Amino acid sequence: MTVRKNQASLTTPEKRSFVDALLELKRTGRYDTFVTTHNAFIMSDTDNGERVGHRSPSFLPWHRRFLIQFEQALQAIDPAVALPYWDWTADRTASASLWAPDFLGGTGRSRDGQVTEGPFAVSGGRWPVTVTVDGRGFLRRALGSGVPQLPTRAEVDSVLAMPTYDTAPWNSASDGFRNHLEGWRGVNLHNRVHVWVGGQMTTGASPNDPVFWLHHAFIDRLWAQWQARHPRSAYLPATGTRNVVSLNDVMRPWNDVTPAEMLDHTKFYTFDTLA
């Protein structure tokens, strides 16, 4: 069984294995298919039209399935690799361990945001950014420039306390757990982290930055924590609702998986801790 660990607790060999699998997936071209998929759904998901991956109840099960597929692609390269998660309530600064040169590398240079150190720097020749939104072919970051503070533990706890999964109108105006976690309402959790990292993380092509996967693994863990705290609170909407994915509707692009099948993460992986 795959165990997803806090990135701060990874050993040096575990970090190296994760990075090596990312680089190999990039070399084969498979990595960029994930970037393309995410960007396509960001562009097509709208508040007043069909929405699947974002601004909608299926934001959480859609990304859970997306991460599982990505993790399986890494494990086809190295079966021992698992997605780590980044607890940004604890590792809150640009000097945190995940930004070290031996792992994800640090922030970008001031004039263009280019990441210049670590395995994903363009100078290494192993991380060309080919799915672009602005024509620049290198990884960009601006840690802490877009917003000064990452979400706090108290802010996370306030969202985990919300008892209802989602509410009408089932979009970025909804007042429920999903939308407050996604960040369109309230203290702004998920969205704020994207903006804090900056660079490609502020675009639909955000998986160009490997930190995307660590961020979403933590979002997924927060959903699992919420489920544990509210075992009687179900995924909503339960039945057919226009433009959104109900409990037993299939999700694009896979068309073979429903939110109902994504509710129990323990069928696929566990976390080192849910505390």
mmCIF file of N, CA, C and O in Angstrom, residues 16 20 47 49 68 98 110 126 130 133 147 157 171 183 211 216 218 230 239 242 261-262 266:
data_model
loop_
_atom_site.group_PDB
_atom_site.id
_atom_site.type_symbol
_atom_site.label_atom_id
_atom_site.label_comp_id
_atom_site.label_asym_id
_atom_site.label_seq_id
_atom_site.Cartn_x
_atom_site.Cartn_y
_atom_site.Cartn_z
ATOM 1 N N ARG A 16 15.626 11.920 -3.577
ATOM 2 C CA ARG A 16 16.312 11.665 -4.846
ATOM 3 C C ARG A 16 15.478 10.769 -5.750
ATOM 4 O O ARG A 16 15.367 11.016 -6.962
ATOM 5 N N ASP A 20 14.099 11.881 -9.348
ATOM 6 C CA ASP A 20 14.519 11.100 -10.512
ATOM 7 C C ASP A 20 13.317 10.584 -11.307
ATOM 8 O O ASP A 20 13.346 10.568 -12.548
ATOM 9 N N ASP A 47 -18.133 29.206 -13.990
ATOM 10 C CA ASP A 47 -19.199 29.254 -12.998
ATOM 11 C C ASP A 47 -20.581 28.999 -13.583
ATOM 12 O O ASP A 47 -21.458 28.462 -12.904
ATOM 13 N N GLY A 49 -21.263 27.444 -16.639
ATOM 14 C CA GLY A 49 -21.323 26.368 -17.610
ATOM 15 C C GLY A 49 -20.869 25.064 -16.989
ATOM 16 O O GLY A 49 -20.769 24.940 -15.764
ATOM 17 N N ILE A 68 -3.865 10.220 -8.338
ATOM 18 C CA ILE A 68 -3.661 8.773 -8.382
ATOM 19 C C ILE A 68 -3.052 8.365 -9.718
ATOM 20 O O ILE A 68 -2.107 7.568 -9.777
ATOM 21 N N LEU A 98 11.616 22.002 1.421
ATOM 22 C CA LEU A 98 11.231 21.571 0.076
ATOM 23 C C LEU A 98 11.848 22.447 -1.012
ATOM 24 O O LEU A 98 11.984 22.033 -2.161
ATOM 25 N N SER A 110 14.655 37.807 -9.875
ATOM 26 C CA SER A 110 13.721 38.923 -9.843
ATOM 27 C C SER A 110 13.291 39.398 -11.223
ATOM 28 O O SER A 110 12.130 39.784 -11.421
ATOM 29 N N ARG A 126 16.999 19.450 -18.168
ATOM 30 C CA ARG A 126 16.114 18.291 -17.986
ATOM 31 C C ARG A 126 14.672 18.685 -17.678
ATOM 32 O O ARG A 126 13.826 17.812 -17.465
ATOM 33 N N THR A 130 7.283 23.073 -21.917
ATOM 34 C CA THR A 130 6.777 23.048 -23.290
ATOM 35 C C THR A 130 5.290 23.362 -23.384
ATOM 36 O O THR A 130 4.818 23.763 -24.446
ATOM 37 N N VAL A 133 1.905 29.152 -21.301
ATOM 38 C CA VAL A 133 0.806 30.110 -21.426
ATOM 39 C C VAL A 133 1.348 31.487 -21.788
ATOM 40 O O VAL A 133 0.584 32.397 -22.062
ATOM 41 N N VAL A 147 1.163 36.965 -2.670
ATOM 42 C CA VAL A 147 0.555 37.178 -1.347
ATOM 43 C C VAL A 147 1.654 36.926 -0.325
ATOM 44 O O VAL A 147 2.509 36.064 -0.529
ATOM 45 N N ASP A 157 -8.222 24.926 10.252
ATOM 46 C CA ASP A 157 -9.168 24.342 11.209
ATOM 47 C C ASP A 157 -10.550 24.961 11.075
ATOM 48 O O ASP A 157 -11.566 24.274 11.249
ATOM 49 N N ASN A 171 -20.761 26.460 -7.374
ATOM 50 C CA ASN A 171 -19.681 27.083 -8.143
ATOM 51 C C ASN A 171 -18.792 27.894 -7.202
ATOM 52 O O ASN A 171 -18.736 27.596 -5.998
ATOM 53 N N GLY A 183 -10.885 27.827 -2.208
ATOM 54 C CA GLY A 183 -10.349 29.155 -1.981
ATOM 55 C C GLY A 183 -11.073 30.310 -2.634
ATOM 56 O O GLY A 183 -10.586 31.435 -2.620
ATOM 57 N N VAL A 211 5.910 21.354 -7.534
ATOM 58 C CA VAL A 211 5.278 21.591 -6.236
ATOM 59 C C VAL A 211 3.769 21.465 -6.323
ATOM 60 O O VAL A 211 3.096 21.257 -5.299
ATOM 61 N N HIS A 216 -1.271 19.663 -3.911
ATOM 62 C CA HIS A 216 -2.557 18.979 -4.040
ATOM 63 C C HIS A 216 -2.626 17.707 -3.208
ATOM 64 O O HIS A 216 -3.717 17.301 -2.787
ATOM 65 N N PHE A 218 -1.525 17.620 -0.258
ATOM 66 C CA PHE A 218 -1.940 18.143 1.051
ATOM 67 C C PHE A 218 -3.412 18.540 1.031
ATOM 68 O O PHE A 218 -4.133 18.290 2.008
ATOM 69 N N HIS A 230 -16.264 14.466 9.865
ATOM 70 C CA HIS A 230 -17.694 14.601 9.552
ATOM 71 C C HIS A 230 -18.182 13.359 8.807
ATOM 72 O O HIS A 230 -18.571 13.430 7.640
ATOM 73 N N THR A 239 -27.661 13.830 -6.556
ATOM 74 C CA THR A 239 -28.334 13.428 -7.787
ATOM 75 C C THR A 239 -28.160 14.500 -8.849
ATOM 76 O O THR A 239 -27.647 15.587 -8.584
ATOM 77 N N ARG A 242 -27.592 20.210 -13.013
ATOM 78 C CA ARG A 242 -27.110 20.744 -14.283
ATOM 79 C C ARG A 242 -25.694 21.313 -14.157
ATOM 80 O O ARG A 242 -25.396 22.048 -13.221
ATOM 81 N N GLU A 261 -16.708 6.756 -6.237
ATOM 82 C CA GLU A 261 -15.589 5.817 -6.221
ATOM 83 C C GLU A 261 -14.303 6.444 -5.689
ATOM 84 O O GLU A 261 -13.333 5.730 -5.422
ATOM 85 N N MET A 262 -14.301 7.752 -5.507
ATOM 86 C CA MET A 262 -13.126 8.454 -5.016
ATOM 87 C C MET A 262 -13.252 8.867 -3.546
ATOM 88 O O MET A 262 -12.349 9.489 -3.002
ATOM 89 N N THR A 266 -8.381 5.205 1.098
ATOM 90 C CA THR A 266 -7.608 4.074 1.616
ATOM 91 C C THR A 266 -7.629 2.866 0.678
ATOM 92 O O THR A 266 -6.859 1.923 0.867
#
